[in-house]
mmCIF file of C-alpha atoms and ligand atoms in Angstrom:
data_model
loop_
_atom_site.group_PDB
_atom_site.id
_atom_site.type_symbol
_atom_site.label_atom_id
_atom_site.label_comp_id
_atom_site.label_asym_id
_atom_site.label_seq_id
_atom_site.Cartn_x
_atom_site.Cartn_y
_atom_site.Cartn_z
ATOM 1 C CA UNK A 3 0.051 0.036 0.053
ATOM 2 C CA UNK A 4 1.426 3.532 -0.771
ATOM 3 C CA UNK A 5 2.103 5.470 2.154
ATOM 4 C CA UNK A 6 -1.053 7.524 3.331
ATOM 5 C CA UNK A 7 -0.818 10.782 5.124
ATOM 6 C CA UNK A 8 -2.775 11.053 8.268
ATOM 7 C CA UNK A 9 -3.573 14.643 9.651
ATOM 8 C CA UNK A 10 -4.209 14.581 13.391
ATOM 9 C CA UNK A 11 -5.238 17.251 15.807
ATOM 10 C CA UNK A 12 -3.303 16.855 19.120
ATOM 11 C CA UNK A 13 -3.487 18.675 22.453
ATOM 12 C CA UNK A 14 -0.705 21.329 22.363
ATOM 13 C CA UNK A 15 -1.526 22.821 25.539
ATOM 14 C CA UNK A 16 -3.961 22.282 28.440
ATOM 15 C CA UNK A 17 -6.936 24.778 28.240
ATOM 16 C CA UNK A 18 -7.444 27.327 30.892
ATOM 17 C CA UNK A 19 -11.173 27.443 30.941
ATOM 18 C CA UNK A 20 -12.871 27.450 27.557
ATOM 19 C CA UNK A 21 -10.436 25.854 25.146
ATOM 20 C CA UNK A 22 -8.987 28.138 22.411
ATOM 21 C CA UNK A 23 -7.633 27.242 19.118
ATOM 22 C CA UNK A 24 -3.946 27.754 20.351
ATOM 23 C CA UNK A 25 -4.568 24.698 22.641
ATOM 24 C CA UNK A 26 -4.506 22.447 19.792
ATOM 25 C CA UNK A 27 -2.110 21.783 16.759
ATOM 26 C CA UNK A 28 -2.514 19.704 13.455
ATOM 27 C CA UNK A 29 0.461 17.424 12.793
ATOM 28 C CA UNK A 30 1.024 15.219 9.825
ATOM 29 C CA UNK A 31 2.567 11.870 9.831
ATOM 30 C CA UNK A 32 2.440 8.759 7.658
ATOM 31 C CA UNK A 33 -0.165 6.166 8.526
ATOM 32 C CA UNK A 34 1.648 3.074 10.085
ATOM 33 C CA UNK A 35 1.543 -0.267 8.692
ATOM 34 C CA UNK A 36 -0.901 -2.338 10.879
ATOM 35 C CA UNK A 37 0.040 -5.471 12.601
ATOM 36 C CA UNK A 38 -1.784 -8.732 12.834
ATOM 37 C CA UNK A 39 -5.308 -8.110 14.790
ATOM 38 C CA UNK A 40 -5.375 -4.474 13.564
ATOM 39 C CA UNK A 41 -7.756 -2.583 11.416
ATOM 40 C CA UNK A 42 -7.163 0.610 9.544
ATOM 41 C CA UNK A 43 -9.897 3.001 9.158
ATOM 42 C CA UNK A 44 -10.193 6.089 7.109
ATOM 43 C CA UNK A 45 -12.517 8.415 9.036
ATOM 44 C CA UNK A 46 -15.345 10.040 6.863
ATOM 45 C CA UNK A 47 -16.903 11.715 9.959
ATOM 46 C CA UNK A 48 -15.906 12.597 13.613
ATOM 47 C CA UNK A 49 -18.494 12.738 16.287
ATOM 48 C CA UNK A 50 -17.490 15.647 18.929
ATOM 49 C CA UNK A 51 -18.499 15.233 22.505
ATOM 50 C CA UNK A 52 -18.284 17.634 25.323
ATOM 51 C CA UNK A 53 -16.439 14.857 27.474
ATOM 52 C CA UNK A 54 -13.263 15.370 25.406
ATOM 53 C CA UNK A 55 -12.776 18.554 27.307
ATOM 54 C CA UNK A 56 -12.481 16.495 30.497
ATOM 55 C CA UNK A 57 -9.451 14.695 28.950
ATOM 56 C CA UNK A 58 -7.668 17.813 28.107
ATOM 57 C CA UNK A 59 -7.304 18.846 31.954
ATOM 58 C CA UNK A 60 -4.468 17.440 33.837
ATOM 59 C CA UNK A 61 -6.592 15.862 36.696
ATOM 60 C CA UNK A 62 -8.220 12.453 36.003
ATOM 61 C CA UNK A 63 -11.947 12.517 35.472
ATOM 62 C CA UNK A 64 -13.454 9.176 34.761
ATOM 63 C CA UNK A 65 -10.906 8.661 32.073
ATOM 64 C CA UNK A 66 -7.098 9.316 31.933
ATOM 65 C CA UNK A 67 -6.191 12.712 30.785
ATOM 66 C CA UNK A 68 -4.543 13.206 27.391
ATOM 67 C CA UNK A 69 -0.860 13.770 27.533
ATOM 68 C CA UNK A 70 0.357 16.873 25.604
ATOM 69 C CA UNK A 71 0.941 15.768 21.941
ATOM 70 C CA UNK A 72 -1.811 13.114 22.147
ATOM 71 C CA UNK A 73 -4.345 12.866 19.337
ATOM 72 C CA UNK A 74 -7.749 14.304 20.915
ATOM 73 C CA UNK A 75 -10.171 11.687 21.774
ATOM 74 C CA UNK A 76 -13.215 11.322 19.863
ATOM 75 C CA UNK A 77 -15.533 8.896 17.836
ATOM 76 C CA UNK A 78 -15.043 8.396 14.129
ATOM 77 C CA UNK A 79 -17.052 6.756 11.453
ATOM 78 C CA UNK A 80 -15.691 5.523 8.312
ATOM 79 C CA UNK A 81 -14.389 2.911 5.986
ATOM 80 C CA UNK A 82 -12.042 -0.013 6.571
ATOM 81 C CA UNK A 83 -9.100 0.428 4.159
ATOM 82 C CA UNK A 84 -7.066 -2.399 5.503
ATOM 83 C CA UNK A 85 -7.698 -5.187 7.939
ATOM 84 C CA UNK A 86 -5.560 -7.927 9.462
ATOM 85 C CA UNK A 87 -8.263 -8.588 11.904
ATOM 86 C CA UNK A 88 -10.947 -11.528 11.454
ATOM 87 C CA UNK A 89 -14.370 -10.027 11.392
ATOM 88 C CA UNK A 90 -13.469 -6.860 9.454
ATOM 89 C CA UNK A 91 -12.854 -6.408 5.755
ATOM 90 C CA UNK A 92 -11.765 -3.882 3.459
ATOM 91 C CA UNK A 93 -14.730 -1.615 2.645
ATOM 92 C CA UNK A 94 -16.642 -2.263 5.832
ATOM 93 C CA UNK A 95 -18.298 0.827 7.208
ATOM 94 C CA UNK A 96 -17.445 1.131 10.766
ATOM 95 C CA UNK A 97 -17.709 3.241 13.832
ATOM 96 C CA UNK A 98 -14.929 3.609 16.388
ATOM 97 C CA UNK A 99 -15.576 5.004 19.706
ATOM 98 C CA UNK A 100 -11.888 6.129 19.998
ATOM 99 C CA UNK A 101 -11.061 6.963 16.524
ATOM 100 C CA UNK A 102 -9.889 10.426 17.621
ATOM 101 C CA UNK A 103 -9.526 13.646 15.833
ATOM 102 C CA UNK A 104 -7.615 12.437 12.683
ATOM 103 C CA UNK A 105 -8.197 11.248 9.198
ATOM 104 C CA UNK A 106 -7.132 7.476 9.878
ATOM 105 C CA UNK A 107 -7.169 5.497 13.079
ATOM 106 C CA UNK A 108 -5.628 1.978 13.819
ATOM 107 C CA UNK A 109 -7.983 -0.124 15.842
ATOM 108 C CA UNK A 110 -7.361 -3.591 17.720
ATOM 109 C CA UNK A 111 -11.200 -3.816 17.776
ATOM 110 C CA UNK A 112 -12.110 -2.268 20.995
ATOM 111 C CA UNK A 113 -15.131 -0.165 20.717
ATOM 112 C CA UNK A 114 -15.103 -0.813 16.883
ATOM 113 C CA UNK A 115 -18.346 -1.750 15.357
ATOM 114 C CA UNK A 116 -19.493 -2.492 11.752
ATOM 115 C CA UNK A 117 -22.355 -0.172 11.124
ATOM 116 C CA UNK A 118 -25.261 -0.906 8.638
ATOM 117 C CA UNK A 119 -25.515 2.253 6.408
ATOM 118 C CA UNK A 120 -28.708 0.853 4.868
ATOM 119 C CA UNK A 121 -30.306 1.262 8.147
ATOM 120 C CA UNK A 122 -29.205 4.738 8.655
ATOM 121 C CA UNK A 123 -26.410 6.996 7.190
ATOM 122 C CA UNK A 124 -22.968 7.002 9.065
ATOM 123 C CA UNK A 125 -23.606 10.397 10.906
ATOM 124 C CA UNK A 126 -26.599 8.794 12.541
ATOM 125 C CA UNK A 127 -24.369 6.079 13.716
ATOM 126 C CA UNK A 128 -22.439 8.813 15.507
ATOM 127 C CA UNK A 129 -25.535 10.349 16.926
ATOM 128 C CA UNK A 130 -29.004 8.686 17.815
ATOM 129 C CA UNK A 131 -27.787 5.195 16.898
ATOM 130 C CA UNK A 132 -24.184 5.860 18.451
ATOM 131 C CA UNK A 133 -23.051 6.780 21.740
ATOM 132 C CA UNK A 134 -25.323 9.900 22.169
ATOM 133 C CA UNK A 135 -28.435 7.767 21.592
ATOM 134 C CA UNK A 136 -27.190 4.867 23.801
ATOM 135 C CA UNK A 137 -26.428 7.365 26.624
ATOM 136 C CA UNK A 138 -29.884 8.673 26.447
ATOM 137 C CA UNK A 139 -31.451 5.074 26.299
ATOM 138 C CA UNK A 140 -29.464 3.829 29.296
ATOM 139 C CA UNK A 141 -29.774 6.971 31.396
ATOM 140 C CA UNK A 142 -33.502 7.301 30.839
ATOM 141 C CA UNK A 143 -34.565 3.847 31.161
ATOM 142 C CA UNK A 144 -32.045 2.077 33.215
ATOM 143 C CA UNK A 145 -30.860 4.707 35.560
ATOM 144 C CA UNK A 146 -33.863 7.079 35.411
ATOM 145 C CA UNK A 147 -36.292 4.206 35.297
ATOM 146 C CA UNK A 148 -38.963 6.401 33.472
ATOM 147 C CA UNK A 149 -42.373 5.056 33.488
ATOM 148 C CA UNK A 150 -45.314 5.956 31.458
ATOM 149 C CA UNK A 151 -47.058 9.185 32.769
ATOM 150 C CA UNK A 152 -43.872 10.462 34.327
ATOM 151 C CA UNK A 153 -42.857 14.023 33.573
ATOM 152 C CA UNK A 154 -39.130 13.900 32.331
ATOM 153 C CA UNK A 155 -37.095 17.078 32.126
ATOM 154 C CA UNK A 156 -33.791 17.050 30.031
ATOM 155 C CA UNK A 157 -31.207 19.849 29.664
ATOM 156 C CA UNK A 158 -29.263 20.487 26.598
ATOM 157 C CA UNK A 159 -32.453 19.254 25.000
ATOM 158 C CA UNK A 160 -31.723 20.047 21.403
ATOM 159 C CA UNK A 161 -28.356 18.477 21.713
ATOM 160 C CA UNK A 162 -27.026 14.955 20.739
ATOM 161 C CA UNK A 163 -27.951 13.205 23.802
ATOM 162 C CA UNK A 164 -30.948 15.485 25.215
ATOM 163 C CA UNK A 165 -32.844 15.307 21.786
ATOM 164 C CA UNK A 166 -32.920 11.534 22.006
ATOM 165 C CA UNK A 167 -33.928 11.472 25.811
ATOM 166 C CA UNK A 168 -37.061 13.434 25.028
ATOM 167 C CA UNK A 169 -38.100 11.393 22.068
ATOM 168 C CA UNK A 170 -37.592 8.029 23.879
ATOM 169 C CA UNK A 171 -39.686 9.529 26.837
ATOM 170 C CA UNK A 172 -42.453 10.474 24.369
ATOM 171 C CA UNK A 173 -42.325 6.794 22.876
ATOM 172 C CA UNK A 174 -42.560 5.383 26.526
ATOM 173 C CA UNK A 175 -45.641 7.329 27.275
ATOM 174 C CA UNK A 176 -43.961 10.158 29.465
ATOM 175 C CA UNK A 177 -44.527 13.906 29.180
ATOM 176 C CA UNK A 178 -41.128 15.295 27.844
ATOM 177 C CA UNK A 179 -40.017 18.867 28.737
ATOM 178 C CA UNK A 180 -36.850 20.213 27.661
ATOM 179 C CA UNK A 181 -34.472 22.915 28.500
ATOM 180 C CA UNK A 182 -32.524 24.815 25.830
ATOM 181 C CA UNK A 183 -30.694 27.750 25.063
ATOM 182 C CA UNK A 184 -32.414 30.372 22.713
ATOM 183 C CA UNK A 185 -35.692 30.603 20.981
ATOM 184 C CA UNK A 186 -34.635 28.638 17.829
ATOM 185 C CA UNK A 187 -33.609 25.565 19.865
ATOM 186 C CA UNK A 188 -36.689 25.814 21.958
ATOM 187 C CA UNK A 189 -38.991 25.971 19.003
ATOM 188 C CA UNK A 190 -37.121 23.019 17.312
ATOM 189 C CA UNK A 191 -37.427 20.700 20.509
ATOM 190 C CA UNK A 192 -41.151 21.236 20.378
ATOM 191 C CA UNK A 193 -42.044 21.574 16.733
ATOM 192 C CA UNK A 194 -39.497 18.996 15.155
ATOM 193 C CA UNK A 195 -38.751 16.583 18.049
ATOM 194 C CA UNK A 196 -42.150 16.580 19.566
ATOM 195 C CA UNK A 197 -41.540 17.313 23.144
ATOM 196 C CA UNK A 198 -44.461 18.615 25.084
ATOM 197 C CA UNK A 199 -42.767 21.817 26.085
ATOM 198 C CA UNK A 200 -39.343 23.422 26.116
ATOM 199 C CA UNK A 201 -38.082 26.331 28.178
ATOM 200 C CA UNK A 202 -35.276 28.693 27.475
ATOM 201 C CA UNK A 203 -32.924 28.892 30.306
ATOM 202 C CA UNK A 204 -31.322 32.089 29.088
ATOM 203 C CA UNK A 205 -34.547 34.033 29.117
ATOM 204 C CA UNK A 206 -35.631 36.194 32.132
ATOM 205 C CA UNK A 207 -38.021 34.175 34.517
ATOM 206 C CA UNK A 208 -36.750 30.812 33.502
ATOM 207 C CA UNK A 209 -37.503 29.121 36.970
ATOM 208 C CA UNK A 210 -41.161 30.296 36.792
ATOM 209 C CA UNK A 211 -41.395 29.137 33.116
ATOM 210 C CA UNK A 212 -40.017 25.638 34.036
ATOM 211 C CA UNK A 213 -42.525 25.371 36.766
ATOM 212 C CA UNK A 214 -45.528 26.331 34.439
ATOM 213 C CA UNK A 215 -44.155 23.710 31.936
ATOM 214 C CA UNK A 216 -44.166 21.089 34.807
ATOM 215 C CA UNK A 217 -47.523 21.512 36.534
ATOM 216 C CA UNK A 218 -47.302 18.001 37.867
ATOM 217 C CA UNK A 219 -43.710 18.507 38.968
ATOM 218 C CA UNK A 220 -40.678 16.526 37.747
ATOM 219 C CA UNK A 221 -40.345 12.684 37.887
ATOM 220 C CA UNK A 222 -37.047 12.232 36.088
ATOM 221 C CA UNK A 223 -34.457 15.006 35.572
ATOM 222 C CA UNK A 224 -31.860 14.096 32.942
ATOM 223 C CA UNK A 225 -28.872 16.233 34.054
ATOM 224 C CA UNK A 226 -26.758 17.209 31.136
ATOM 225 C CA UNK A 227 -25.467 20.669 32.105
ATOM 226 C CA UNK A 228 -25.436 21.341 35.894
ATOM 227 C CA UNK A 229 -24.775 24.935 37.381
ATOM 228 C CA UNK A 230 -27.860 27.321 37.565
ATOM 229 C CA UNK A 231 -30.057 25.235 35.296
ATOM 230 C CA UNK A 232 -30.057 22.412 38.004
ATOM 231 C CA UNK A 233 -31.017 24.902 40.668
ATOM 232 C CA UNK A 234 -34.168 25.686 39.096
ATOM 233 C CA UNK A 235 -35.057 21.911 38.834
ATOM 234 C CA UNK A 236 -34.599 21.087 42.524
ATOM 235 C CA UNK A 237 -37.871 22.450 43.928
ATOM 236 C CA UNK A 238 -39.976 20.773 41.155
ATOM 237 C CA UNK A 239 -38.753 17.452 41.806
ATOM 238 C CA UNK A 240 -41.602 14.988 42.749
ATOM 239 C CA UNK A 241 -41.139 12.621 45.944
ATOM 240 C CA UNK A 242 -39.523 9.568 44.740
ATOM 241 C CA UNK A 243 -38.219 11.307 41.487
ATOM 242 C CA UNK A 244 -34.903 10.348 40.023
ATOM 243 C CA UNK A 245 -32.109 12.552 38.760
ATOM 244 C CA UNK A 246 -29.970 10.846 36.200
ATOM 245 C CA UNK A 247 -26.439 12.690 36.363
ATOM 246 C CA UNK A 248 -25.315 12.198 32.765
ATOM 247 C CA UNK A 249 -23.264 15.300 32.254
ATOM 248 C CA UNK A 250 -22.231 18.669 33.600
ATOM 249 C CA UNK A 251 -21.115 20.663 30.455
ATOM 250 C CA UNK A 252 -21.594 24.001 32.398
ATOM 251 C CA UNK A 253 -18.867 22.953 34.726
ATOM 252 C CA UNK A 254 -16.387 21.377 32.490
ATOM 253 C CA UNK A 255 -14.321 24.556 31.876
ATOM 254 C CA UNK A 256 -14.142 25.744 35.460
ATOM 255 C CA UNK A 257 -11.231 23.710 36.646
ATOM 256 C CA UNK A 258 -13.022 22.597 39.836
ATOM 257 C CA UNK A 259 -14.039 19.256 39.029
ATOM 258 C CA UNK A 260 -11.904 17.367 41.444
ATOM 259 C CA UNK A 261 -13.333 18.981 44.326
ATOM 260 C CA UNK A 262 -16.615 18.662 46.119
ATOM 261 C CA UNK A 263 -19.571 18.681 43.930
ATOM 262 C CA UNK A 264 -21.717 16.894 41.211
ATOM 263 C CA UNK A 265 -18.787 15.588 39.254
ATOM 264 C CA UNK A 266 -18.001 13.151 41.997
ATOM 265 C CA UNK A 267 -21.444 11.681 41.455
ATOM 266 C CA UNK A 268 -20.971 11.478 37.740
ATOM 267 C CA UNK A 269 -17.417 10.122 37.585
ATOM 268 C CA UNK A 270 -17.683 7.610 40.437
ATOM 269 C CA UNK A 271 -21.333 6.504 39.468
ATOM 270 C CA UNK A 272 -22.658 7.390 43.056
ATOM 271 C CA UNK A 273 -25.887 6.495 44.003
ATOM 272 C CA UNK A 274 -27.652 9.170 46.317
ATOM 273 C CA UNK A 275 -31.158 8.207 47.423
ATOM 274 C CA UNK A 276 -33.139 9.724 50.151
ATOM 275 C CA UNK A 277 -35.400 7.661 52.328
ATOM 276 C CA UNK A 278 -37.955 7.892 54.992
ATOM 277 C CA UNK A 279 -38.005 5.047 57.428
ATOM 278 C CA UNK A 280 -41.601 5.045 57.972
ATOM 279 C CA UNK A 281 -42.061 4.357 54.171
ATOM 280 C CA UNK A 282 -40.622 0.830 55.211
ATOM 281 C CA UNK A 283 -42.838 0.061 58.197
ATOM 282 C CA UNK A 284 -43.771 -3.362 56.670
ATOM 283 C CA UNK A 285 -40.110 -4.533 57.245
ATOM 284 C CA UNK A 286 -40.462 -4.020 60.980
ATOM 285 C CA UNK A 287 -40.856 -7.742 62.062
ATOM 286 C CA UNK A 288 -37.852 -8.497 59.984
ATOM 287 C CA UNK A 289 -35.918 -5.809 61.395
ATOM 288 C CA UNK A 290 -36.753 -6.762 65.192
ATOM 289 C CA UNK A 291 -36.084 -10.544 64.560
ATOM 290 C CA UNK A 292 -32.487 -9.618 63.199
ATOM 291 C CA UNK A 293 -31.644 -6.961 65.619
ATOM 292 C CA UNK A 294 -33.203 -8.644 68.593
ATOM 293 C CA UNK A 295 -31.032 -11.569 67.964
ATOM 294 C CA UNK A 296 -27.974 -9.486 67.539
ATOM 295 C CA UNK A 297 -28.707 -7.623 70.887
ATOM 296 C CA UNK A 298 -29.340 -10.894 72.738
ATOM 297 C CA UNK A 299 -26.099 -12.303 71.443
ATOM 298 C CA UNK A 300 -24.062 -9.232 72.914
ATOM 299 C CA UNK A 301 -23.147 -8.001 69.308
ATOM 300 C CA UNK A 302 -24.726 -4.502 69.549
ATOM 301 C CA UNK A 303 -23.288 -2.099 72.072
ATOM 302 C CA UNK A 304 -25.661 0.732 73.293
ATOM 303 C CA UNK A 305 -24.812 4.129 74.666
ATOM 304 C CA UNK A 306 -27.638 6.006 76.400
ATOM 305 C CA UNK A 307 -27.519 9.630 77.717
ATOM 306 C CA UNK A 308 -30.166 9.479 80.390
ATOM 307 C CA UNK A 309 -31.618 12.517 82.070
ATOM 308 C CA UNK A 310 -34.323 12.509 84.842
ATOM 309 C CA UNK A 311 -37.654 14.350 85.354
ATOM 310 C CA UNK A 312 -39.772 16.137 83.063
ATOM 311 C CA UNK A 313 -37.995 19.371 83.729
ATOM 312 C CA UNK A 314 -34.951 17.733 82.060
ATOM 313 C CA UNK A 315 -36.707 17.243 78.629
ATOM 314 C CA UNK A 316 -36.134 20.751 77.234
ATOM 315 C CA UNK A 317 -32.628 21.222 78.254
ATOM 316 C CA UNK A 318 -31.783 17.553 77.063
ATOM 317 C CA UNK A 319 -33.553 18.397 73.784
ATOM 318 C CA UNK A 320 -31.559 21.545 73.252
ATOM 319 C CA UNK A 321 -28.398 19.925 74.428
ATOM 320 C CA UNK A 322 -28.915 17.264 71.911
ATOM 321 C CA UNK A 323 -29.215 19.618 69.038
ATOM 322 C CA UNK A 324 -25.927 21.235 70.152
ATOM 323 C CA UNK A 325 -24.011 17.984 70.580
ATOM 324 C CA UNK A 326 -23.997 17.757 74.406
ATOM 325 C CA UNK A 327 -25.659 14.444 74.366
ATOM 326 C CA UNK A 328 -23.518 11.408 74.321
ATOM 327 C CA UNK A 329 -25.311 8.553 72.954
ATOM 328 C CA UNK A 330 -29.138 8.149 72.617
ATOM 329 C CA UNK A 331 -30.946 10.988 74.388
ATOM 330 C CA UNK A 332 -33.506 9.527 76.870
ATOM 331 C CA UNK A 333 -35.297 11.145 79.839
ATOM 332 C CA UNK A 334 -36.441 8.956 82.660
ATOM 333 C CA UNK A 335 -39.743 10.188 84.121
HETATM 334 N N1 NAP B 404 -22.481 9.939 30.957
HETATM 335 C C1 NAP B 404 -22.039 9.572 29.774
HETATM 336 O O1 NAP B 404 -21.696 8.413 29.607
HETATM 337 C C2 NAP B 404 -22.176 10.587 28.676
HETATM 338 C C3 NAP B 404 -22.149 10.166 27.416
HETATM 339 C C4 NAP B 404 -22.224 11.161 26.308
HETATM 340 C C5 NAP B 404 -22.412 12.562 26.710
HETATM 341 N N2 NAP B 404 -22.589 12.837 28.104
HETATM 342 C C6 NAP B 404 -22.834 14.012 28.463
HETATM 343 O O2 NAP B 404 -24.158 14.550 27.972
HETATM 344 C C7 NAP B 404 -24.112 15.924 27.702
HETATM 345 C C8 NAP B 404 -24.656 16.261 26.331
HETATM 346 O O3 NAP B 404 -23.631 15.814 25.325
HETATM 347 P P1 NAP B 404 -23.995 15.920 23.956
HETATM 348 O O4 NAP B 404 -22.829 15.225 23.242
HETATM 349 O O5 NAP B 404 -25.189 15.499 23.558
HETATM 350 O O6 NAP B 404 -23.615 17.473 23.656
HETATM 351 P P2 NAP B 404 -24.756 18.529 23.064
HETATM 352 O O7 NAP B 404 -25.852 18.376 23.876
HETATM 353 O O8 NAP B 404 -25.018 18.155 21.562
HETATM 354 O O9 NAP B 404 -24.055 19.915 23.112
HETATM 355 C C9 NAP B 404 -23.863 20.460 24.362
HETATM 356 C C10 NAP B 404 -24.771 21.544 24.644
HETATM 357 O O10 NAP B 404 -24.724 21.705 26.114
HETATM 358 C C11 NAP B 404 -25.401 23.092 26.235
HETATM 359 N N3 NAP B 404 -24.565 24.010 26.980
HETATM 360 C C12 NAP B 404 -23.395 24.184 26.838
HETATM 361 N N4 NAP B 404 -22.911 25.065 27.831
HETATM 362 C C13 NAP B 404 -23.879 25.206 28.860
HETATM 363 C C14 NAP B 404 -24.092 25.930 29.948
HETATM 364 N N5 NAP B 404 -23.287 26.701 30.429
HETATM 365 N N6 NAP B 404 -25.325 25.719 30.667
HETATM 366 C C15 NAP B 404 -26.373 25.177 29.982
HETATM 367 N N7 NAP B 404 -26.253 24.509 28.826
HETATM 368 C C16 NAP B 404 -25.020 24.541 28.226
HETATM 369 C C17 NAP B 404 -25.510 23.783 24.850
HETATM 370 O O11 NAP B 404 -27.031 23.677 24.520
HETATM 371 P P3 NAP B 404 -27.780 25.043 25.003
HETATM 372 O O12 NAP B 404 -27.638 26.053 23.785
HETATM 373 O O13 NAP B 404 -29.186 24.415 24.881
HETATM 374 O O14 NAP B 404 -27.420 25.626 26.067
HETATM 375 C C18 NAP B 404 -24.876 22.719 23.853
HETATM 376 O O15 NAP B 404 -25.528 22.822 22.708
HETATM 377 C C19 NAP B 404 -22.682 16.534 28.191
HETATM 378 O O16 NAP B 404 -22.659 16.850 29.399
HETATM 379 C C20 NAP B 404 -21.941 15.266 27.894
HETATM 380 O O17 NAP B 404 -20.675 15.289 28.701
HETATM 381 C C21 NAP B 404 -22.376 11.837 29.085
#
């Protein structure tokens, strides 16, 4: 094969805040010969994703950071031009989850899928049928457990993930409400994508408008942005609602991701779930049986802070709120 020229976009400098063109550099190199078990792909399209920004910072997010000089991480869709890997042949249309921002990529097969362009054009395999769509589908149905009749709110509603979230929500019998920036996006989300409503987070009175769009509150919030948008969602959440922490694009540039905050939930796939004990009253016999046995066997240590007399109730209560109790606060009458 004659030598092929590969143009690659590499990280030249770590962005400070919002990336600028000078953070990147285009380099040219010859496409290497592939080895056994490898596939050479010529990219026809690259799918850009906000998460690429995370890898440009020095601190580890949920993926390792890029080194300076690395090709920027991203998805690529194209055609196999050479294959030494069983299952892939020259001419196959493929999608590579880690093709990178370059003309050609070499893959050992991880995250490389053949795509059927009779089903949908390659660009759709980077979007609704690619990682964006699958993110929406998993997030809404597996993590958010959306059910018919639920009100589903999604931020970045006109984007790759958000646009699919709302459409799946509709297909599953939910009420879909989008949040997007600007009038044109808001109109598109309702008129073209078929959401029930969409609210412009940049317009004055956003929080009130969101409330009007969700008269029955919110059962599932699909979080794509974070920041001020999320603040307006909180008070509208219904009891036992679910928040799917998918992305926090409003925070990716602020350099604070390693600290306390929502990014820890996202990156570590944390589960946060409130509960009220009395909702589980039916479990009391099971609890008493288990705890009673532990107590009887001396496996549970108790410490009690006992005051005496009715007059002691108020001071004991106030003291408890200030940490002056030591153990379970009890008043003996
Ligand atoms: N957890 C996962 O596995 C996973 C996988 C894929 C994507 N994601 C996340 O999903 C989210 C959407 O990704 P996408 O690829 O579909 O991108 P996208 O929604 O197509 O594009 C990003 C959109 O975010 C909105 N945005 C940007 N800055 C914002 C800000 N400061 N406040 C509010 N909105 C802002 C913009 O829409 P407006 O003009 O409407 O503001 C922009 O169009 C991202 O957070 C991404 O990281 C997560």
